[in-house]
Amino acid sequence: MTRITSKLPQTGTSIFTVMSALAAEVGAINLSQGFPDYDCSPVLIDLVTKAMKNGHNQYAPMAGLMSLREQISNKTEKLYGASYNPDTEITITAGGTQAIFTAICAAIQPNDEVIVFEPAYDAYAPAIKVMGGMVKSLELSPPDYRIPWDMVRRLVTNKTRMIILNSPHNPTATVLQQQDIDELSSIVKGSDILILSDEVYEHLVFDGGEHRSMARYAELRERSFIAASFGKLFHNTGWKMGYCLAPAALMAEFRKVHQFLVFSVNSPMQYAIAEYLKDESVYLDLPNFFQQKRDHFRAALAQTKFELLPCAGTYFQSVRYHNISDEKDTDFSLRLTKDFGVASIPASAFYTRGTDHHVLRFCFAKKQETLDRAVEKLLRI
Ligand code: GLN
């Protein structure tokens, strides 16, 4: 048998695939992988159907449909006061994860160092490693998962090429504060460090909080790739639609990779989303929509033995279970799925070293009845 030398010898199947498959196998309520269990708007579905019937079934332009890029440019200008040129600074991608991979692929050379805050979405480190880059991870801890900026300063070397940020943060549900922005700005100032800012949960910020997009700050914007997701906005993660924002020089390199990775993203969905985005309420109503779910889920979970961690954004709620068990989080989440019928994600999966703080992540982008049924089961513990 012909073999290849693995580029990712330590990497297995993504925890999201593993836990969703297990939930399906044992018939557990799936609060693991982040996706809604309710449908997206029928208006959006009609718009896609209309685009298909109107014959928009051939390749979209490589960078994406211009009318969609214009809508994104307007939205970014309105929300963050940043003007991105739709012609040269916006590219439509097959989801946020493709934007992330493409940015890393375009920017990282062998031996470049990339600072990653962990816990982190599991797509970052493998992309860096495939490109021959070095992952410099900095571990954050519950309950507040604050970034220790003095340690970041010590981690920066002349090989540091990129810092990856994610706010609102998966899985910890924290959001960057002004102090974080100030510290970050002072660290990168005068350097050639790039920022990859994963902002796929940009509209899921609660309690009147602000989303501090890199787009807001000139000094950060000029060195940032921003990854965004329509799946999170429109409750249709299966459409795999997203985009990337970056200054023209960075975007030119991004597109060199993008065109050979996917060439372009499916056309009818782009026509539909370009139309649908004209109504700003579709994203301005999201914080309220998800905050109600968060509040409902938290109030119900408060009756269980789990300890709730703060949740300022995203559609994830993390809990500690030290009052229940001292098992490893991977074992405990398996037992919870098989014996109690609720699937979660063990937070250690978000640390390259598998650090276990006895934390589980639940996704609350679910119907109220789903959340209620899940908590009913968790109350049995
Ligand atoms: N981002 C989502 C999560 O954290 C899922 C992404 C995926 O399954 N690849 O659950």
Tab-separated table of C-alpha atoms and ligand atoms in Angstrom:
chain	number	residue	atom	x	y	z
A	1	MET	CA	0.000	0.000	0.000
A	2	THR	CA	1.301	3.420	-0.920
A	3	ARG	CA	1.518	5.702	2.069
A	4	ILE	CA	1.932	9.423	2.483
A	5	THR	CA	3.676	11.244	5.275
A	6	SER	CA	0.925	12.947	7.232
A	7	LYS	CA	1.041	16.732	7.391
A	8	LEU	CA	-1.226	16.519	10.427
A	9	PRO	CA	-0.026	13.480	12.372
A	10	GLN	CA	-1.666	14.608	15.651
A	11	THR	CA	-5.006	15.518	14.088
A	12	GLY	CA	-8.023	13.245	14.224
A	13	THR	CA	-11.612	13.808	13.121
A	14	SER	CA	-13.021	17.154	14.274
A	15	ILE	CA	-14.848	16.946	17.607
A	16	PHE	CA	-17.918	18.532	15.970
A	17	THR	CA	-18.226	15.601	13.554
A	18	VAL	CA	-17.557	13.066	16.299
A	19	MET	CA	-20.127	14.417	18.756
A	20	SER	CA	-22.852	15.053	16.178
A	21	ALA	CA	-22.418	11.498	14.872
A	22	LEU	CA	-22.584	10.069	18.390
A	23	ALA	CA	-25.688	12.132	19.209
A	24	ALA	CA	-27.399	10.770	16.086
A	25	GLU	CA	-26.296	7.204	16.843
A	26	VAL	CA	-27.629	7.126	20.406
A	27	GLY	CA	-30.589	9.453	19.779
A	28	ALA	CA	-29.331	12.168	22.142
A	29	ILE	CA	-30.393	15.814	21.988
A	30	ASN	CA	-27.585	17.433	20.060
A	31	LEU	CA	-26.292	20.545	21.802
A	32	SER	CA	-22.752	19.824	20.611
A	33	GLN	CA	-21.929	21.127	17.119
A	34	GLY	CA	-23.004	24.755	16.646
A	35	PHE	CA	-26.016	24.866	14.335
A	36	PRO	CA	-29.708	25.745	14.671
A	37	ASP	CA	-32.408	23.061	14.838
A	38	TYR	CA	-34.963	25.432	13.276
A	39	ASP	CA	-35.163	26.501	9.668
A	40	CYS	CA	-33.984	29.679	7.982
A	41	SER	CA	-36.457	32.227	6.619
A	42	PRO	CA	-38.769	30.971	3.839
A	43	VAL	CA	-38.195	34.347	2.160
A	44	LEU	CA	-34.540	33.477	1.742
A	45	ILE	CA	-35.389	30.030	0.382
A	46	ASP	CA	-37.788	31.610	-2.145
A	47	LEU	CA	-35.067	34.023	-3.225
A	48	VAL	CA	-32.678	31.127	-3.920
A	49	THR	CA	-35.385	29.282	-5.857
A	50	LYS	CA	-36.081	32.425	-7.847
A	51	ALA	CA	-32.378	32.860	-8.660
A	52	MET	CA	-32.177	29.252	-9.867
A	53	LYS	CA	-35.326	29.605	-11.966
A	54	ASN	CA	-33.936	32.815	-13.423
A	55	GLY	CA	-30.994	30.835	-14.693
A	56	HIS	CA	-28.285	31.966	-12.263
A	57	ASN	CA	-26.763	28.526	-12.306
A	58	GLN	CA	-23.318	29.092	-13.757
A	59	TYR	CA	-20.080	30.222	-12.105
A	60	ALA	CA	-20.274	33.363	-10.047
A	61	PRO	CA	-17.379	35.808	-10.450
A	62	MET	CA	-14.273	34.498	-8.688
A	63	ALA	CA	-14.442	37.084	-5.871
A	64	GLY	CA	-18.215	36.789	-5.568
A	65	LEU	CA	-21.271	38.487	-6.987
A	66	MET	CA	-20.708	42.253	-7.124
A	67	SER	CA	-24.185	43.118	-5.782
A	68	LEU	CA	-23.507	40.943	-2.730
A	69	ARG	CA	-20.087	42.502	-2.172
A	70	GLU	CA	-21.724	45.916	-2.362
A	71	GLN	CA	-24.279	44.959	0.272
A	72	ILE	CA	-21.469	43.727	2.538
A	73	SER	CA	-19.548	46.937	1.959
A	74	ASN	CA	-22.606	49.017	2.950
A	75	LYS	CA	-23.231	46.913	6.031
A	76	THR	CA	-19.610	47.159	7.169
A	77	GLU	CA	-19.568	50.901	6.615
A	78	LYS	CA	-22.814	51.378	8.513
A	79	LEU	CA	-21.921	49.155	11.456
A	80	TYR	CA	-18.208	49.763	11.838
A	81	GLY	CA	-17.543	52.994	9.968
A	82	ALA	CA	-15.067	51.231	7.697
A	83	SER	CA	-15.086	51.520	3.958
A	84	TYR	CA	-14.124	48.308	2.159
A	85	ASN	CA	-13.935	48.512	-1.620
A	86	PRO	CA	-16.196	45.751	-2.995
A	87	ASP	CA	-13.986	45.464	-6.037
A	88	THR	CA	-10.698	44.789	-4.268
A	89	GLU	CA	-11.302	44.203	-0.556
A	90	ILE	CA	-14.217	41.762	-0.195
A	91	THR	CA	-14.359	38.109	-1.281
A	92	ILE	CA	-17.270	35.689	-0.889
A	93	THR	CA	-16.208	32.321	0.546
A	94	ALA	CA	-17.693	28.915	1.188
A	95	GLY	CA	-18.226	29.690	4.874
A	96	GLY	CA	-16.092	31.281	7.551
A	97	THR	CA	-13.807	28.266	7.795
A	98	GLN	CA	-12.744	28.589	4.146
A	99	ALA	CA	-12.007	32.283	4.699
A	100	ILE	CA	-9.821	31.331	7.684
A	101	PHE	CA	-7.957	28.584	5.845
A	102	THR	CA	-7.419	30.742	2.771
A	103	ALA	CA	-6.063	33.691	4.767
A	104	ILE	CA	-3.611	31.424	6.604
A	105	CYS	CA	-2.601	29.701	3.364
A	106	ALA	CA	-1.994	33.053	1.661
A	107	ALA	CA	-0.035	34.619	4.508
A	108	ILE	CA	1.938	31.958	6.360
A	109	GLN	CA	5.364	30.760	5.197
A	110	PRO	CA	7.304	27.840	6.688
A	111	ASN	CA	8.562	28.639	10.226
A	112	ASP	CA	6.396	31.743	10.596
A	113	GLU	CA	4.981	31.954	14.089
A	114	VAL	CA	1.266	32.421	14.682
A	115	ILE	CA	-0.109	33.331	18.103
A	116	VAL	CA	-3.327	31.484	18.907
A	117	PHE	CA	-5.362	31.924	22.081
A	118	GLU	CA	-6.737	28.668	23.396
A	119	PRO	CA	-9.348	27.356	23.766
A	120	ALA	CA	-9.664	27.942	20.027
A	121	TYR	CA	-11.854	26.811	17.153
A	122	ASP	CA	-10.200	23.643	15.908
A	123	ALA	CA	-9.603	24.852	12.334
A	124	TYR	CA	-6.814	27.346	13.085
A	125	ALA	CA	-3.894	25.179	14.168
A	126	PRO	CA	-4.143	22.553	11.386
A	127	ALA	CA	-4.199	25.266	8.714
A	128	ILE	CA	-1.053	26.834	10.190
A	129	LYS	CA	0.691	23.456	10.404
A	130	VAL	CA	-0.196	22.464	6.829
A	131	MET	CA	1.586	25.637	5.691
A	132	GLY	CA	4.661	24.765	7.755
A	133	GLY	CA	3.975	27.530	10.264
A	134	MET	CA	4.507	27.275	14.006
A	135	VAL	CA	1.553	27.477	16.381
A	136	LYS	CA	2.410	29.570	19.458
A	137	SER	CA	-0.520	28.906	21.714
A	138	LEU	CA	-1.390	30.850	24.809
A	139	GLU	CA	-3.831	29.117	27.100
A	140	LEU	CA	-6.673	31.026	28.732
A	141	SER	CA	-8.545	29.703	31.746
A	142	PRO	CA	-12.047	29.736	33.148
A	143	PRO	CA	-14.019	31.430	34.495
A	144	ASP	CA	-13.210	34.659	32.629
A	145	TYR	CA	-10.721	33.504	29.948
A	146	ARG	CA	-9.104	36.961	29.803
A	147	ILE	CA	-6.129	37.441	27.490
A	148	PRO	CA	-2.944	38.087	29.544
A	149	TRP	CA	-1.441	40.743	27.292
A	150	ASP	CA	1.874	40.852	29.148
A	151	MET	CA	2.339	37.199	28.173
A	152	VAL	CA	1.402	37.981	24.586
A	153	ARG	CA	4.181	40.578	24.531
A	154	ARG	CA	6.641	37.953	25.711
A	155	LEU	CA	5.483	35.528	23.020
A	156	VAL	CA	6.091	37.973	20.186
A	157	THR	CA	9.397	37.432	18.339
A	158	ASN	CA	10.753	38.634	15.026
A	159	LYS	CA	9.208	35.484	13.522
A	160	THR	CA	5.672	36.361	14.661
A	161	ARG	CA	3.679	36.726	11.449
A	162	MET	CA	0.112	36.608	12.667
A	163	ILE	CA	-2.133	36.822	15.710
A	164	ILE	CA	-5.486	35.040	15.481
A	165	LEU	CA	-8.384	36.593	17.355
A	166	ASN	CA	-11.961	35.452	17.704
A	167	SER	CA	-14.623	37.695	19.196
A	168	PRO	CA	-17.328	36.856	20.171
A	169	HIS	CA	-15.356	33.816	21.180
A	170	ASN	CA	-16.076	30.171	20.498
A	171	PRO	CA	-16.267	28.311	22.885
A	172	THR	CA	-15.919	30.674	25.862
A	173	ALA	CA	-18.567	33.260	24.863
A	174	THR	CA	-16.318	36.192	25.851
A	175	VAL	CA	-16.094	39.386	23.781
A	176	LEU	CA	-13.083	41.669	23.327
A	177	GLN	CA	-13.154	44.807	25.464
A	178	GLN	CA	-11.675	48.218	24.666
A	179	GLN	CA	-8.709	47.432	26.885
A	180	ASP	CA	-7.949	44.358	24.755
A	181	ILE	CA	-8.047	46.478	21.610
A	182	ASP	CA	-5.663	49.018	23.175
A	183	GLU	CA	-3.213	46.314	24.236
A	184	LEU	CA	-3.361	44.618	20.847
A	185	SER	CA	-2.827	47.919	19.044
A	186	SER	CA	0.206	48.747	21.114
A	187	ILE	CA	1.720	45.293	20.486
A	188	VAL	CA	1.342	45.337	16.699
A	189	LYS	CA	2.133	49.011	16.186
A	190	GLY	CA	5.158	49.469	13.933
A	191	SER	CA	5.462	45.713	13.305
A	192	ASP	CA	4.488	43.691	10.250
A	193	ILE	CA	2.295	41.335	12.298
A	194	LEU	CA	-0.939	40.386	10.560
A	195	ILE	CA	-4.233	39.775	12.322
A	196	LEU	CA	-6.695	37.087	11.394
A	197	SER	CA	-9.924	38.066	13.073
A	198	ASP	CA	-12.598	35.399	13.183
A	199	GLU	CA	-15.765	37.453	13.601
A	200	VAL	CA	-18.342	34.889	12.546
A	201	TYR	CA	-20.438	35.596	15.678
A	202	GLU	CA	-20.296	39.396	15.168
A	203	HIS	CA	-24.060	39.840	15.577
A	204	LEU	CA	-24.361	37.650	18.644
A	205	VAL	CA	-23.342	40.110	21.362
A	206	PHE	CA	-25.653	40.409	24.351
A	207	ASP	CA	-26.693	42.842	27.091
A	208	GLY	CA	-26.183	45.859	24.847
A	209	GLY	CA	-22.478	45.054	24.415
A	210	GLU	CA	-20.495	46.173	21.421
A	211	HIS	CA	-18.797	44.066	18.785
A	212	ARG	CA	-15.269	45.415	18.469
A	213	SER	CA	-14.565	44.489	14.874
A	214	MET	CA	-11.013	44.977	13.645
A	215	ALA	CA	-12.701	47.012	10.903
A	216	ARG	CA	-13.370	49.793	13.417
A	217	TYR	CA	-9.738	50.633	14.127
A	218	ALA	CA	-7.614	51.989	11.239
A	219	GLU	CA	-4.357	50.676	12.660
A	220	LEU	CA	-5.757	47.160	13.110
A	221	ARG	CA	-7.885	47.130	9.963
A	222	GLU	CA	-4.851	47.725	7.726
A	223	ARG	CA	-3.268	44.444	8.855
A	224	SER	CA	-6.391	42.306	9.260
A	225	PHE	CA	-8.157	39.531	7.443
A	226	ILE	CA	-11.701	39.438	8.843
A	227	ALA	CA	-13.643	36.193	8.440
A	228	ALA	CA	-17.457	36.382	8.498
A	229	SER	CA	-20.294	33.884	8.167
A	230	PHE	CA	-23.772	34.066	6.674
A	231	GLY	CA	-24.697	30.737	8.241
A	232	LYS	CA	-24.624	32.394	11.667
A	233	LEU	CA	-26.690	35.350	10.441
A	234	PHE	CA	-29.381	33.471	8.594
A	235	HIS	CA	-29.608	30.192	10.544
A	236	ASN	CA	-28.422	28.110	7.583
A	237	THR	CA	-24.971	26.743	8.384
A	238	GLY	CA	-25.451	24.101	5.677
A	239	TRP	CA	-25.306	26.696	2.938
A	240	LYS	CA	-21.632	27.224	3.743
A	241	MET	CA	-21.645	30.897	2.812
A	242	GLY	CA	-19.303	33.508	4.244
A	243	TYR	CA	-16.838	36.180	3.276
A	244	CYS	CA	-13.496	37.758	3.977
A	245	LEU	CA	-12.623	41.443	4.338
A	246	ALA	CA	-9.048	42.682	3.975
A	247	PRO	CA	-7.145	45.687	2.619
A	248	ALA	CA	-6.458	45.422	-1.117
A	249	ALA	CA	-2.832	44.250	-0.878
A	250	LEU	CA	-3.745	41.423	1.496
A	251	MET	CA	-6.891	40.573	-0.429
A	252	ALA	CA	-4.923	40.266	-3.686
A	253	GLU	CA	-2.880	37.447	-2.105
A	254	PHE	CA	-5.997	35.929	-0.551
A	255	ARG	CA	-7.646	35.731	-3.980
A	256	LYS	CA	-4.634	34.060	-5.563
A	257	VAL	CA	-5.273	31.138	-3.211
A	258	HIS	CA	-9.075	31.374	-3.209
A	259	GLN	CA	-9.309	31.008	-6.994
A	260	PHE	CA	-7.524	27.662	-6.916
A	261	LEU	CA	-9.125	26.397	-3.738
A	262	VAL	CA	-12.774	26.861	-4.753
A	263	PHE	CA	-12.585	29.226	-7.756
A	264	SER	CA	-15.944	30.757	-6.804
A	265	VAL	CA	-18.844	30.102	-4.456
A	266	ASN	CA	-22.264	28.872	-5.539
A	267	SER	CA	-24.185	31.423	-7.493
A	268	PRO	CA	-27.933	31.243	-6.610
A	269	MET	CA	-27.270	31.659	-2.880
A	270	GLN	CA	-25.256	34.796	-3.605
A	271	TYR	CA	-28.124	36.336	-5.592
A	272	ALA	CA	-30.525	35.506	-2.784
A	273	ILE	CA	-28.366	36.850	0.036
A	274	ALA	CA	-27.597	40.065	-1.882
A	275	GLU	CA	-31.335	40.710	-2.020
A	276	TYR	CA	-32.097	39.590	1.525
A	277	LEU	CA	-29.349	41.738	3.105
A	278	LYS	CA	-31.076	44.911	1.908
A	279	ASP	CA	-33.317	44.562	4.956
A	280	GLU	CA	-31.006	45.414	7.846
A	281	SER	CA	-33.424	44.019	10.428
A	282	VAL	CA	-32.325	40.512	9.387
A	283	TYR	CA	-29.091	41.035	11.291
A	284	LEU	CA	-29.993	43.869	13.667
A	285	ASP	CA	-32.648	41.658	15.319
A	286	LEU	CA	-30.201	38.827	15.997
A	287	PRO	CA	-28.823	39.913	19.384
A	288	ASN	CA	-32.328	40.051	20.792
A	289	PHE	CA	-33.323	36.736	19.204
A	290	PHE	CA	-30.350	34.887	20.674
A	291	GLN	CA	-30.342	36.736	23.978
A	292	GLN	CA	-33.831	35.380	24.663
A	293	LYS	CA	-32.560	31.874	24.018
A	294	ARG	CA	-29.513	32.460	26.203
A	295	ASP	CA	-31.606	33.805	29.069
A	296	HIS	CA	-34.109	30.982	28.848
A	297	PHE	CA	-31.382	28.323	28.707
A	298	ARG	CA	-29.362	29.847	31.538
A	299	ALA	CA	-32.388	30.180	33.805
A	300	ALA	CA	-33.245	26.529	33.208
A	301	LEU	CA	-29.649	25.318	33.606
A	302	ALA	CA	-29.374	27.188	36.891
A	303	GLN	CA	-31.657	24.487	38.368
A	304	THR	CA	-29.092	21.773	37.570
A	305	LYS	CA	-25.853	20.897	39.356
A	306	PHE	CA	-23.784	22.515	36.603
A	307	GLU	CA	-21.997	25.798	37.260
A	308	LEU	CA	-22.730	28.346	34.549
A	309	LEU	CA	-19.854	30.323	33.074
A	310	PRO	CA	-20.530	33.861	31.777
A	311	CYS	CA	-21.978	34.244	28.269
A	312	ALA	CA	-21.524	37.674	26.660
A	313	GLY	CA	-21.847	36.525	23.040
A	314	THR	CA	-22.018	33.602	20.515
A	315	TYR	CA	-24.645	30.866	20.780
A	316	PHE	CA	-22.628	28.778	23.197
A	317	GLN	CA	-23.024	28.329	26.927
A	318	SER	CA	-20.203	26.702	28.842
A	319	VAL	CA	-20.594	24.984	32.192
A	320	ARG	CA	-18.296	23.492	34.802
A	321	TYR	CA	-19.231	20.143	36.285
A	322	HIS	CA	-16.845	19.865	39.223
A	323	ASN	CA	-19.838	19.454	41.571
A	324	ILE	CA	-20.897	16.378	39.626
A	325	SER	CA	-17.835	14.405	38.638
A	326	ASP	CA	-14.059	14.461	38.415
A	327	GLU	CA	-13.969	12.519	35.159
A	328	LYS	CA	-12.071	13.914	32.179
A	329	ASP	CA	-14.311	16.172	30.105
A	330	THR	CA	-14.032	13.832	27.108
A	331	ASP	CA	-15.245	10.875	29.209
A	332	PHE	CA	-17.915	12.898	30.951
A	333	SER	CA	-19.349	14.281	27.705
A	334	LEU	CA	-19.512	10.746	26.265
A	335	ARG	CA	-21.346	9.523	29.352
A	336	LEU	CA	-23.678	12.514	29.258
A	337	THR	CA	-24.527	11.717	25.636
A	338	LYS	CA	-24.986	7.963	26.084
A	339	ASP	CA	-26.516	7.741	29.558
A	340	PHE	CA	-28.371	11.040	29.895
A	341	GLY	CA	-29.174	11.791	26.243
A	342	VAL	CA	-27.579	15.229	25.849
A	343	ALA	CA	-24.563	15.827	23.590
A	344	SER	CA	-22.088	18.632	24.330
A	345	ILE	CA	-18.533	19.503	23.323
A	346	PRO	CA	-15.744	18.852	25.867
A	347	ALA	CA	-13.767	22.111	26.021
A	348	SER	CA	-10.419	20.276	26.091
A	349	ALA	CA	-10.920	19.676	22.346
A	350	PHE	CA	-10.203	23.389	21.876
A	351	TYR	CA	-6.717	23.136	23.419
A	352	THR	CA	-3.828	21.673	21.396
A	353	ARG	CA	-2.512	20.127	24.614
A	354	GLY	CA	-5.977	18.863	25.537
A	355	THR	CA	-6.077	20.945	28.738
A	356	ASP	CA	-9.053	19.873	30.791
A	357	HIS	CA	-10.763	22.425	33.057
A	358	HIS	CA	-13.836	20.185	33.441
A	359	VAL	CA	-15.840	22.416	31.137
A	360	LEU	CA	-18.497	21.447	28.581
A	361	ARG	CA	-19.939	23.643	25.836
A	362	PHE	CA	-23.636	23.566	24.938
A	363	CYS	CA	-25.086	25.222	21.816
A	364	PHE	CA	-28.336	27.085	22.508
A	365	ALA	CA	-29.240	27.891	18.871
A	366	LYS	CA	-32.162	25.527	19.361
A	367	LYS	CA	-35.934	25.658	19.657
A	368	GLN	CA	-37.120	26.433	23.159
A	369	GLU	CA	-38.687	22.965	23.421
A	370	THR	CA	-35.325	21.369	22.523
A	371	LEU	CA	-33.563	23.361	25.227
A	372	ASP	CA	-36.297	22.463	27.723
A	373	ARG	CA	-36.107	18.765	26.914
A	374	ALA	CA	-32.317	18.876	27.250
A	375	VAL	CA	-32.444	20.566	30.642
A	376	GLU	CA	-35.062	18.089	31.827
A	377	LYS	CA	-32.516	15.353	31.126
A	378	LEU	CA	-29.681	17.283	32.746
A	379	LEU	CA	-31.785	17.703	35.877
A	380	ARG	CA	-31.635	13.915	36.368
A	381	ILE	CA	-27.928	14.100	37.081
B	1	GLN	N1	-18.265	26.474	14.545
B	1	GLN	C1	-19.186	25.458	14.897
B	1	GLN	C2	-18.920	24.966	16.292
B	1	GLN	O1	-18.005	25.407	16.937
B	1	GLN	C3	-19.173	24.252	13.990
B	1	GLN	C4	-18.153	24.245	12.929
B	1	GLN	C5	-17.947	22.897	12.349
B	1	GLN	O2	-18.668	21.952	12.655
B	1	GLN	N2	-16.968	22.788	11.563
B	1	GLN	O3	-19.636	24.123	16.749
